[in-house]
mmCIF file of C-alpha atoms in Angstrom:
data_model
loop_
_atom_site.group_PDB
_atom_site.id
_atom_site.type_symbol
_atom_site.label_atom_id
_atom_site.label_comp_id
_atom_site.label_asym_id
_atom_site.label_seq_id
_atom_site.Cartn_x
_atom_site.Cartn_y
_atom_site.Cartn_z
ATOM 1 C CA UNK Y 258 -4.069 -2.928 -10.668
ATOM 2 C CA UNK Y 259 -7.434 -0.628 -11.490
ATOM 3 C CA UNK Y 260 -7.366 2.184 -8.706
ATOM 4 C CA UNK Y 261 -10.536 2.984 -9.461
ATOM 5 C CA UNK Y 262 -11.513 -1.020 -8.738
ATOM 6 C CA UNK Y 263 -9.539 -1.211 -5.575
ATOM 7 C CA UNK Y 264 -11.209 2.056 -4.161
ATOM 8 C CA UNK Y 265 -14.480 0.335 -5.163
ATOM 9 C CA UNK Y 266 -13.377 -2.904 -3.283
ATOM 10 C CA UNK Y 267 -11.887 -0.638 -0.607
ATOM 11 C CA UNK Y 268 -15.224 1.292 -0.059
ATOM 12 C CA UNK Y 269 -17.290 -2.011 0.243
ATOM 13 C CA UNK Y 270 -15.320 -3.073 2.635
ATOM 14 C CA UNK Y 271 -16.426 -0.123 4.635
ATOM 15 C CA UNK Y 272 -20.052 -0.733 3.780
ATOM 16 C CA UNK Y 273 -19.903 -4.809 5.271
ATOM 17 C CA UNK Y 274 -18.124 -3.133 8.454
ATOM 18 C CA UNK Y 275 -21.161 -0.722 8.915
ATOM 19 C CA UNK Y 276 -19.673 1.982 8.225
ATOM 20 C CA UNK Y 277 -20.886 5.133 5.971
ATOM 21 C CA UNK Y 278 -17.592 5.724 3.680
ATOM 22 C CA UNK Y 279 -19.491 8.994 3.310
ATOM 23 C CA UNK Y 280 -18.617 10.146 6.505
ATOM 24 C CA UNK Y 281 -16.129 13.205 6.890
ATOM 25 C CA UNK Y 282 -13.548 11.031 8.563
ATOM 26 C CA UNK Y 283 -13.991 8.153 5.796
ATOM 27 C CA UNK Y 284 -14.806 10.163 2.427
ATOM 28 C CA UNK Y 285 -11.496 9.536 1.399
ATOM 29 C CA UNK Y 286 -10.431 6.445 2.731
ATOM 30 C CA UNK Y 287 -11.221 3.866 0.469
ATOM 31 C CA UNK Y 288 -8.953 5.750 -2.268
ATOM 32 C CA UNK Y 289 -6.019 6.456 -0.016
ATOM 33 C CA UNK Y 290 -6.677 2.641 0.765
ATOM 34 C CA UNK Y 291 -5.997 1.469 -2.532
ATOM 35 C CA UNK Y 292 -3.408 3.067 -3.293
ATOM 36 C CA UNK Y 293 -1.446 2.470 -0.687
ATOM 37 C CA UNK Y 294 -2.368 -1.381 -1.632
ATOM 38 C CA UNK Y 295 -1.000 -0.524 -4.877
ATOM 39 C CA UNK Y 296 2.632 1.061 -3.319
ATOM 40 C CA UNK Y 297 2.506 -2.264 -0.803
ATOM 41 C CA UNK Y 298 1.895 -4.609 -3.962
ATOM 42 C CA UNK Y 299 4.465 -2.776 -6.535
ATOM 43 C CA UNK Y 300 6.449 -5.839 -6.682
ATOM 44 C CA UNK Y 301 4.331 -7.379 -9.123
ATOM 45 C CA UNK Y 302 4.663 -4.715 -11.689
ATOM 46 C CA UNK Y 303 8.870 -5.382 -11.258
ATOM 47 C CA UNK Y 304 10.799 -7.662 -13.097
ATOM 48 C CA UNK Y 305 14.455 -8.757 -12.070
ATOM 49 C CA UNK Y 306 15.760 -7.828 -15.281
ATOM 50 C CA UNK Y 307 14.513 -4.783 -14.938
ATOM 51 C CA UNK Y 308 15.500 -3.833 -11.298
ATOM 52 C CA UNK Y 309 19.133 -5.005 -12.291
ATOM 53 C CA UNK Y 310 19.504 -3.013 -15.032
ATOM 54 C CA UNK Y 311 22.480 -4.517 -16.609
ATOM 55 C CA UNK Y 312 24.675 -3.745 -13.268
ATOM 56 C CA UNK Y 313 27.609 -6.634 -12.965
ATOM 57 C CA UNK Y 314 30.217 -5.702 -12.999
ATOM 58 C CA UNK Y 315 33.641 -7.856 -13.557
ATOM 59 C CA UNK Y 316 35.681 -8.666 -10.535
ATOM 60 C CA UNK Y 317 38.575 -11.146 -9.630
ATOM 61 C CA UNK Y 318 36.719 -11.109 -6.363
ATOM 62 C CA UNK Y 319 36.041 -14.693 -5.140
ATOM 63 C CA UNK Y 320 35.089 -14.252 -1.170
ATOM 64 C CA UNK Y 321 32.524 -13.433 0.634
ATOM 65 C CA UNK Y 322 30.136 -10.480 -0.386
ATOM 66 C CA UNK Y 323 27.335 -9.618 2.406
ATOM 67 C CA UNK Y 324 24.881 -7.318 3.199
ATOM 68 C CA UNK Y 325 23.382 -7.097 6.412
ATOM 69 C CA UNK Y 326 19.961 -5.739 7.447
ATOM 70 C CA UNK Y 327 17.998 -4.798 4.774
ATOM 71 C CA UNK Y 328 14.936 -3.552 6.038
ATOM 72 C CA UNK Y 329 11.938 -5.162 4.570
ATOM 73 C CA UNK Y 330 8.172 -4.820 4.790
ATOM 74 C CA UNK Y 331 5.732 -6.963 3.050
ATOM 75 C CA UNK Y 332 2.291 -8.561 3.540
ATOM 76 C CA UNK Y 333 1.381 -12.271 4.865
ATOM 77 C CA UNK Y 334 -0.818 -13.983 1.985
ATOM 78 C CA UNK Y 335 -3.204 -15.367 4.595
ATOM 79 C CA UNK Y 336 -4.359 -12.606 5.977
ATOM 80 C CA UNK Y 337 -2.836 -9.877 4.177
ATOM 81 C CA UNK Y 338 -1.291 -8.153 6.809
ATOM 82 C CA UNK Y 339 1.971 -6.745 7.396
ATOM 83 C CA UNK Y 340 5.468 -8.444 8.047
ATOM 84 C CA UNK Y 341 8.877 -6.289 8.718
ATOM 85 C CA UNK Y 342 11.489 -7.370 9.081
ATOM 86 C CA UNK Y 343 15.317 -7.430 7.869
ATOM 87 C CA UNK Y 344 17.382 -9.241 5.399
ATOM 88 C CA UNK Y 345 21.048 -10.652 5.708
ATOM 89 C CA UNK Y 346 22.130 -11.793 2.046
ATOM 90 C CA UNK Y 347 25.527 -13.170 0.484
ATOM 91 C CA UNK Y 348 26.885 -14.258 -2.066
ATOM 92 C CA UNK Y 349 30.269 -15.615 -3.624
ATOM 93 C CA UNK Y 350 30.889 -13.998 -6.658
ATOM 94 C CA UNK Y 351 32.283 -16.166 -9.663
ATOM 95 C CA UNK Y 352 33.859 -13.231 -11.852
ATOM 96 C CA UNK Y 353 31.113 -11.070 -11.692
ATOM 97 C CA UNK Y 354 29.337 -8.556 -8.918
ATOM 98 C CA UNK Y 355 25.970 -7.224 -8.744
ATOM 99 C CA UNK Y 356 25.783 -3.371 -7.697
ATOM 100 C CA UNK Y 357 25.145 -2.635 -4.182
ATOM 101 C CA UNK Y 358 22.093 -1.204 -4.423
ATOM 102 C CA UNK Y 359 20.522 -4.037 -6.638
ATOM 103 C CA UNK Y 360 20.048 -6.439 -3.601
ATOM 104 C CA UNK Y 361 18.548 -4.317 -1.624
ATOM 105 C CA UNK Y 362 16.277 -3.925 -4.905
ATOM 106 C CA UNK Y 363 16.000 -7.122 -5.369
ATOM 107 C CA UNK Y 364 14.443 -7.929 -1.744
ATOM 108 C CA UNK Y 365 12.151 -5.155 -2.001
ATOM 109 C CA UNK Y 366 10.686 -6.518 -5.459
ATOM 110 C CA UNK Y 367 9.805 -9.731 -3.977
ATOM 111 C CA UNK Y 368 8.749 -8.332 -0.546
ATOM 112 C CA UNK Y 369 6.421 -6.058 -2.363
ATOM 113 C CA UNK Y 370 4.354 -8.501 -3.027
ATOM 114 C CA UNK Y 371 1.594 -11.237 -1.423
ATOM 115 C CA UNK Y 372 4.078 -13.831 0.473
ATOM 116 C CA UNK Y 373 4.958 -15.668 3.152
ATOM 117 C CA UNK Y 374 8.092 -15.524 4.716
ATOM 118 C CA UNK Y 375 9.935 -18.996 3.719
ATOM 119 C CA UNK Y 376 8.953 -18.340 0.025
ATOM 120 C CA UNK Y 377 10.164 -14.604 -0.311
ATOM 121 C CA UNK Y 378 13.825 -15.856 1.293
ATOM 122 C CA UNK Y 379 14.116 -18.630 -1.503
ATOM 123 C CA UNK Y 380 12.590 -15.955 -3.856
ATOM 124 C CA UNK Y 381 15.565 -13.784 -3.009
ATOM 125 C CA UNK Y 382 18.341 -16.133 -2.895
ATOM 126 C CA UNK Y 383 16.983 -17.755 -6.171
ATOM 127 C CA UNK Y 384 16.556 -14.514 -8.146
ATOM 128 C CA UNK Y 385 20.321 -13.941 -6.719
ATOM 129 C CA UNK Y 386 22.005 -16.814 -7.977
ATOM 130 C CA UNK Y 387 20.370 -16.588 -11.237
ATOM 131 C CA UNK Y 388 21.676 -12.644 -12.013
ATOM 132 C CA UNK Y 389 25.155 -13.329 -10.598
ATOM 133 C CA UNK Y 390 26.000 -16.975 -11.360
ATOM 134 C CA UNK Y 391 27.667 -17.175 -7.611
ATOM 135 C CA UNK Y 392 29.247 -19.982 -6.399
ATOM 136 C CA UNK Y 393 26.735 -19.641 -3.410
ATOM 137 C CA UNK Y 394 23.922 -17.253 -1.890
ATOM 138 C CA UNK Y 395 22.467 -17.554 1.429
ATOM 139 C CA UNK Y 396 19.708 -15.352 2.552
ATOM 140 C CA UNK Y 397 18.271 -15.321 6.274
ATOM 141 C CA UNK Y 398 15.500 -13.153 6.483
ATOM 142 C CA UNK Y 399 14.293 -12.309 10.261
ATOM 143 C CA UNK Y 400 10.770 -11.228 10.985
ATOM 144 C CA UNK Y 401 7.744 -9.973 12.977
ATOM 145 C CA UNK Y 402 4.314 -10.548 11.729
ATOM 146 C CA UNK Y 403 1.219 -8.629 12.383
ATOM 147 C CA UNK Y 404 -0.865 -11.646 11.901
ATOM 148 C CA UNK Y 405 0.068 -13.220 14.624
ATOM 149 C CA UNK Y 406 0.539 -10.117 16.527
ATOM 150 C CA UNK Y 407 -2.418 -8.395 16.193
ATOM 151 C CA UNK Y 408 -5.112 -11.548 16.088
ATOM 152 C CA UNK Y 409 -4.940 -14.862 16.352
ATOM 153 C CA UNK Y 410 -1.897 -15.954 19.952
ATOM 154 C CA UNK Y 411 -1.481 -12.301 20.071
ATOM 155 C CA UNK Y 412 2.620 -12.447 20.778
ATOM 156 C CA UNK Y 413 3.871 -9.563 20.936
ATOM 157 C CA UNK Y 414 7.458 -10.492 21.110
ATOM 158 C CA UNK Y 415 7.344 -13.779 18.635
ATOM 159 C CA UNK Y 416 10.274 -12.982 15.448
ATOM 160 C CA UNK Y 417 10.255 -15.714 13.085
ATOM 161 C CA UNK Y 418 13.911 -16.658 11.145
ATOM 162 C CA UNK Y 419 14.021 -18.080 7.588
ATOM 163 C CA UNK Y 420 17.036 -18.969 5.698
ATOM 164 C CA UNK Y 421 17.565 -20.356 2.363
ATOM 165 C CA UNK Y 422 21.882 -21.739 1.632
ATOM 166 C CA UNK Y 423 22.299 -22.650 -2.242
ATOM 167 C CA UNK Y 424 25.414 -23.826 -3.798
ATOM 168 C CA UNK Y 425 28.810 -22.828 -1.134
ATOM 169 C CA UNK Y 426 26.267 -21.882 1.755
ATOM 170 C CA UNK Y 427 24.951 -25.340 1.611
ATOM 171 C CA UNK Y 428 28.143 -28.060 0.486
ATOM 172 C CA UNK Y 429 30.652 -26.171 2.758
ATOM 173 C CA UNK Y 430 29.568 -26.139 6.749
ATOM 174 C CA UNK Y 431 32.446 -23.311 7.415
ATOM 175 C CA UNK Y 432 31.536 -20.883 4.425
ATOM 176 C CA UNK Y 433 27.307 -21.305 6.359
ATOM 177 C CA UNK Y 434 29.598 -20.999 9.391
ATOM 178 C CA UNK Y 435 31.577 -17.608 8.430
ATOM 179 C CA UNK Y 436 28.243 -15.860 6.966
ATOM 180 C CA UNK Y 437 25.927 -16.800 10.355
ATOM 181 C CA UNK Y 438 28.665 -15.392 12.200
ATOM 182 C CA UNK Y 439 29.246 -12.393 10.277
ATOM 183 C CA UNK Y 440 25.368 -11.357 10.386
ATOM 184 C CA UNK Y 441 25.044 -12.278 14.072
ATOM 185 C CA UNK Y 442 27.839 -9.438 15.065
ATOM 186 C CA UNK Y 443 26.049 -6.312 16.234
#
């Protein structure tokens, strides 16, 4: 991404709105703009290779890995405006485990870029299963979205829930059973 095309986007934005970007409170707006669209979009410079780094580890481990509540913040492709929300993800690891950290990485990589909720919670469980080899990932992601907050119904209070179940999650209704229970404990 060209900062110096994004400001230029950024400060013709201000123009159409009839605005003077020259203005004391504006002069600097349409750079701080773009990059902050650059921090919001960093996703798409990130590949999964390189946010895993090489970190599986061995493990005789076969149950139940989760973690709960990953904070996430992205932007809705439509209208590119924000969604937060958090992430629940497991996974059954098959002889290997990915480091702690790296899911958390993993959801912000995908997050960081233009989505919509149901595809960045497939994104996540897909990139997921591919690293580990699992015998199953599920991912519920749980959101609000300024879209529909801020224009359009308005709701204030609306949260929308997305979940993807591959492999375990999916075949076996008590291993979906154990993880929805397990993220659903406060």
């Amino acid at each position: 991404m060209s900062l110096e095309k994004l400001t230029d986007c950024y400060r013709g934005i201000l123009t159409e709105l009839d605005e003077e970007p020259g203005r004391e409170g504006l002069v600097g707006t349409p750079l701080r703009a773009a990059k902050a669209m650059q921090f919001m979009c960093r996703g798409y410079g990130q590949s999964l290779d390189e946010i895993v780094n090489n970190a599986l580890f061995d493990s005789d481990n076969d149950e139940m890995v989760i973690v709960k509540d990953i904070e996430l913040y992205s932007l809705c492709e439509h209208h590119m405006l924000p969604f937060i929300g958090k992430a629940h993800v497991a996974y059954i690891p098959t002889g290997k485990v990915i480091g702690l950290s790296k899911v958390a990485r993993i959801v912000d990589m995908f997050a960081r870029r233009l989505q919509i909720q149901e595809n960045l919670t497939r994104q996540i469980a897909e990139a997921l299963q591919q690293v580990t080899q699992a015998e199953g990932v599920a991912v519920v992601i749980e959101a609000k979205h300024m879209c529909m907050m801020m224009r359009g119904v308005e709701k204030q209070n609306s949260t929308m829930f997305s979940s993807v179940m591959l492999g375990a999650f999916r075949e076996s209704g008590n291993t979906r059973q154990e993880f929805l229970q397990l993220i659903s404990r406060g």
